[in-house]
Each structure stands twice: as C-alpha cells, then as structure tokens.
XYZ file of C-alpha atoms in Angstrom:
235
model
C 24.176 41.606 -25.597
C 26.300 40.216 -22.946
C 25.267 38.485 -19.825
C 27.595 37.476 -17.513
C 26.848 33.395 -16.312
C 26.153 34.484 -12.428
C 24.203 37.729 -12.662
C 20.726 38.095 -14.201
C 18.855 40.299 -16.484
C 15.476 42.391 -14.606
C 12.140 41.783 -15.997
C 11.291 43.928 -18.816
C 15.220 45.055 -19.337
C 15.904 43.945 -23.197
C 12.719 45.642 -23.497
C 13.805 48.719 -21.765
C 17.250 49.087 -23.415
C 14.943 48.345 -26.988
C 13.110 50.706 -26.530
C 15.934 53.751 -27.279
C 17.427 52.705 -29.972
C 15.864 55.627 -31.672
C 15.127 52.756 -35.011
C 18.534 51.378 -34.968
C 20.343 55.047 -34.889
C 22.121 54.461 -32.016
C 25.292 51.997 -31.885
C 24.786 51.172 -28.109
C 22.375 51.885 -25.586
C 23.425 51.398 -22.027
C 21.314 50.736 -18.883
C 22.221 51.669 -15.272
C 22.453 48.367 -12.967
C 22.551 46.981 -8.999
C 24.934 45.570 -7.486
C 24.090 42.810 -5.203
C 26.476 41.619 -2.146
C 25.331 39.955 0.628
C 23.696 41.941 2.748
C 23.311 44.956 0.943
C 22.387 46.374 -3.126
C 23.713 49.489 -4.587
C 22.213 51.374 -7.238
C 24.642 52.497 -10.214
C 22.080 55.181 -12.211
C 23.553 56.508 -15.317
C 22.540 59.976 -16.378
C 20.408 60.272 -19.382
C 22.856 61.526 -22.653
C 23.905 61.212 -25.727
C 27.764 60.284 -27.031
C 29.645 60.131 -29.798
C 32.773 57.234 -29.371
C 35.277 59.437 -28.629
C 32.775 60.820 -25.626
C 32.137 57.524 -24.383
C 35.710 55.796 -24.662
C 36.460 59.176 -22.078
C 33.945 57.561 -19.808
C 35.269 54.233 -19.528
C 38.881 55.092 -19.680
C 37.631 57.400 -16.310
C 35.515 54.487 -15.235
C 32.248 56.942 -15.120
C 31.362 53.857 -17.403
C 31.576 50.080 -16.630
C 33.861 48.634 -18.790
C 32.242 45.513 -18.909
C 30.199 44.183 -22.252
C 26.369 43.763 -20.206
C 24.491 45.996 -19.635
C 23.767 47.484 -22.688
C 22.249 46.250 -26.220
C 25.333 46.752 -29.306
C 24.428 47.184 -32.947
C 26.096 44.480 -34.679
C 27.265 46.382 -37.422
C 29.762 47.857 -34.779
C 31.635 44.170 -34.222
C 34.765 43.880 -36.646
C 36.670 40.522 -36.638
C 38.909 42.305 -34.350
C 36.548 43.273 -31.881
C 36.990 40.007 -30.452
C 40.346 39.289 -31.020
C 42.628 40.165 -27.952
C 45.401 38.222 -25.917
C 43.870 34.806 -24.595
C 46.291 35.262 -21.690
C 44.380 38.260 -20.729
C 42.424 37.237 -17.334
C 40.852 40.817 -16.437
C 40.225 43.554 -19.108
C 39.866 42.141 -22.034
C 36.024 43.460 -22.067
C 37.045 47.108 -21.401
C 39.506 47.001 -24.485
C 36.233 45.208 -26.378
C 34.878 48.561 -25.678
C 37.304 51.032 -26.552
C 38.051 49.092 -29.627
C 33.939 49.595 -30.591
C 34.082 53.361 -29.660
C 36.535 53.627 -32.986
C 32.594 53.608 -34.656
C 30.573 54.522 -32.553
C 28.679 57.620 -34.237
C 26.004 57.971 -31.172
C 25.791 55.614 -27.941
C 22.855 56.405 -25.346
C 22.851 56.338 -22.019
C 19.725 55.829 -19.976
C 18.692 55.901 -16.194
C 16.206 52.037 -16.240
C 18.159 49.415 -14.396
C 18.545 46.267 -16.814
C 21.504 44.402 -14.990
C 21.640 42.532 -11.539
C 25.614 42.326 -11.089
C 25.951 39.487 -8.319
C 29.199 40.371 -6.649
C 30.895 36.932 -5.648
C 34.213 36.658 -4.037
C 35.099 33.670 -6.267
C 34.437 35.942 -9.373
C 37.662 37.529 -11.464
C 37.599 40.806 -10.455
C 38.035 39.806 -6.899
C 40.337 36.789 -6.969
C 42.777 37.614 -9.418
C 45.867 38.414 -7.938
C 47.251 41.049 -10.541
C 50.838 41.960 -10.808
C 52.691 45.024 -12.282
C 54.043 42.965 -15.275
C 50.029 42.244 -16.017
C 49.137 46.002 -15.482
C 51.930 47.589 -17.648
C 50.864 44.911 -20.279
C 47.186 45.857 -19.797
C 47.135 50.280 -20.177
C 50.192 49.726 -23.395
C 46.888 47.638 -25.524
C 44.942 50.093 -23.777
C 47.028 52.992 -25.290
C 47.580 51.529 -29.008
C 43.818 50.678 -29.643
C 43.216 54.659 -28.430
C 46.128 55.598 -30.624
C 44.219 54.506 -33.137
C 41.800 57.410 -32.605
C 40.982 60.350 -35.088
C 41.352 62.776 -32.632
C 41.887 66.624 -32.180
C 45.101 68.210 -30.521
C 42.772 68.866 -27.427
C 40.835 65.765 -27.333
C 44.582 63.259 -27.452
C 45.913 65.634 -24.683
C 42.623 65.128 -22.766
C 41.933 61.494 -23.276
C 45.972 61.004 -22.439
C 45.821 62.452 -19.132
C 42.350 60.262 -18.347
C 44.479 57.437 -19.110
C 47.483 58.321 -17.327
C 45.189 58.622 -14.121
C 43.836 55.535 -15.561
C 47.344 53.916 -14.982
C 47.841 55.130 -11.393
C 44.570 53.590 -10.748
C 45.644 50.480 -12.195
C 48.990 50.261 -10.396
C 46.755 50.853 -6.929
C 44.534 48.837 -7.302
C 47.461 46.101 -8.049
C 49.030 46.837 -4.847
C 46.010 46.660 -3.064
C 44.313 43.411 -4.672
C 47.951 41.906 -3.709
C 47.759 43.668 -0.397
C 44.211 41.854 0.496
C 44.620 38.764 -0.953
C 48.028 37.061 -0.720
C 49.539 35.530 2.130
C 52.808 37.496 1.457
C 52.538 40.230 -0.341
C 55.433 42.358 0.199
C 57.852 40.968 -2.950
C 55.569 42.263 -5.680
C 54.105 44.789 -4.019
C 57.491 46.114 -3.622
C 57.507 46.527 -6.843
C 54.351 47.851 -7.369
C 55.530 50.783 -4.541
C 58.423 51.469 -6.445
C 56.798 51.939 -9.534
C 54.046 53.810 -8.172
C 56.287 56.530 -6.005
C 57.640 57.280 -9.751
C 53.719 58.368 -11.132
C 53.625 62.439 -9.879
C 49.632 63.511 -10.125
C 48.369 67.326 -10.063
C 45.853 68.490 -8.068
C 43.066 68.062 -10.402
C 44.057 64.415 -11.204
C 44.032 63.159 -7.504
C 41.272 64.870 -6.825
C 39.033 62.687 -9.861
C 40.392 59.138 -7.914
C 37.828 57.549 -5.375
C 38.611 57.924 -1.486
C 40.675 54.358 -1.435
C 42.550 55.355 -3.927
C 43.698 58.660 -2.497
C 44.307 56.997 0.707
C 46.475 54.413 -0.540
C 48.236 56.577 -3.118
C 49.289 58.710 0.257
C 49.965 56.031 2.336
C 52.579 54.411 -0.631
C 53.974 57.862 -1.396
C 54.935 57.983 2.456
C 55.922 55.002 2.607
C 53.005 53.488 5.523
C 54.283 50.070 6.489
C 51.874 46.878 4.935
C 50.765 45.827 8.348
C 48.949 50.128 8.746
C 47.410 49.673 5.495
C 46.178 46.336 5.389
C 43.699 47.761 7.875
C 41.726 49.425 5.163
C 42.170 47.519 2.363
C-alpha cells in the first residue's frame, strides 16, 4: 500500500482492507476516504462492488475512483518492471498512470465503503500548487492513451473507453485553464492557448452531463469567450 507523507490512516484501516481480500483472490481492495479541509470534512464513500480490470480502468478514467495509489491494498504480484517506470519529468498524474498500467493485469478489484484514509487538503500540495500547461496536458493524455491502447478489449469496450478518454482530455484542459486562472498573476498567455484548444473540442449532451458543475460552467464560459476577469470570480 501507499501513503502520502502528510495524510493519515485511521485506526484499523489496514485490517479493514485486509479482511476484504478474500484470501488473496482480490488483486486490489479500494477503501473509502475523507478529505479534510481547514473548516470541514468531506467523506467520499464507495459503493461495495467487484470489478474486473476494464471496469476499474473506466472508473479511474472517469474520475469515479480516484487515480491515487492511496486508500487501497495491492497484491504485490500485480507489479511489473514498468509499473513505476514513468517519465521522471511528470509532476502530476504519475499515480494515475501506474493504476492504469496495473489494470491491464487485474482480474478482480473490490471497492468497499469502510473509510480507510484521511486525505489532508493543503494549499502547498502538488495538486493545488502545480501550474499545468497545454503542452503538459497533451503529453500526459498521450501517455494515458498509449497505456489504454495495450488493453485487450472488444470493439464495444474500446468505443466506451475512448469516449471516457475524450471527456477526460477536455476535463484535463479545463483543469489546466482553471489552475492558471486561479494561481498565475498573469494567466492570459497560457490560458489563451488552452482556451483556443478547448474551443476546438465538441462534446455531446451526455458527455456534458458527465462533467462536474465547475467544469460545465467553465466550459460554457470559455465557449462564449467570457473575459478572464469575470471567470476569476468563481475560480
């Protein structure tokens, strides 16, 4: 298992995960977690389910299951020489790549409702302080697509996962735009390129519905070329 240095494991968390391994039949057991902010605690509870590797990959790509390696127990035999061998220039997202690489060998993964992890949200964390760029997002999305292209899938499965990858690409660009808008003193240069790229992307009604509220608002604002000064009010 993996634990970030500034997070916490509640008492009994490892035992909670271990009791669901079904005598090592499950390749991965994924627990629920709490995000702890300065002023509130937000629980993220899984529905109890059993997934194969393809189903797990879909849920990770869609964001339904976090791409982090934390709050879960892995069977050690899942890991290959390539599981941790990613580009060292990656600042954000290497954990998602690792999980997608593992999914190609997963037979059974379990999600459980037990809270096994306390994720401390800090303003100085990589997720909150890293300013992403259009070039970084394109490079990262290319790595994700290369990994998924190695899966043995039916035509229908490949079509479904391609749809999720397309929505994830748009959400990644929206996140890049948002992080620059929120953190950069002068975000207009980087965001101009990101905004131009986003306006070349077209999504259908169901793809739009699958995005969170902030992504939807930002997508609309960029599409109508709302001035950055106004967009910063909800960033």
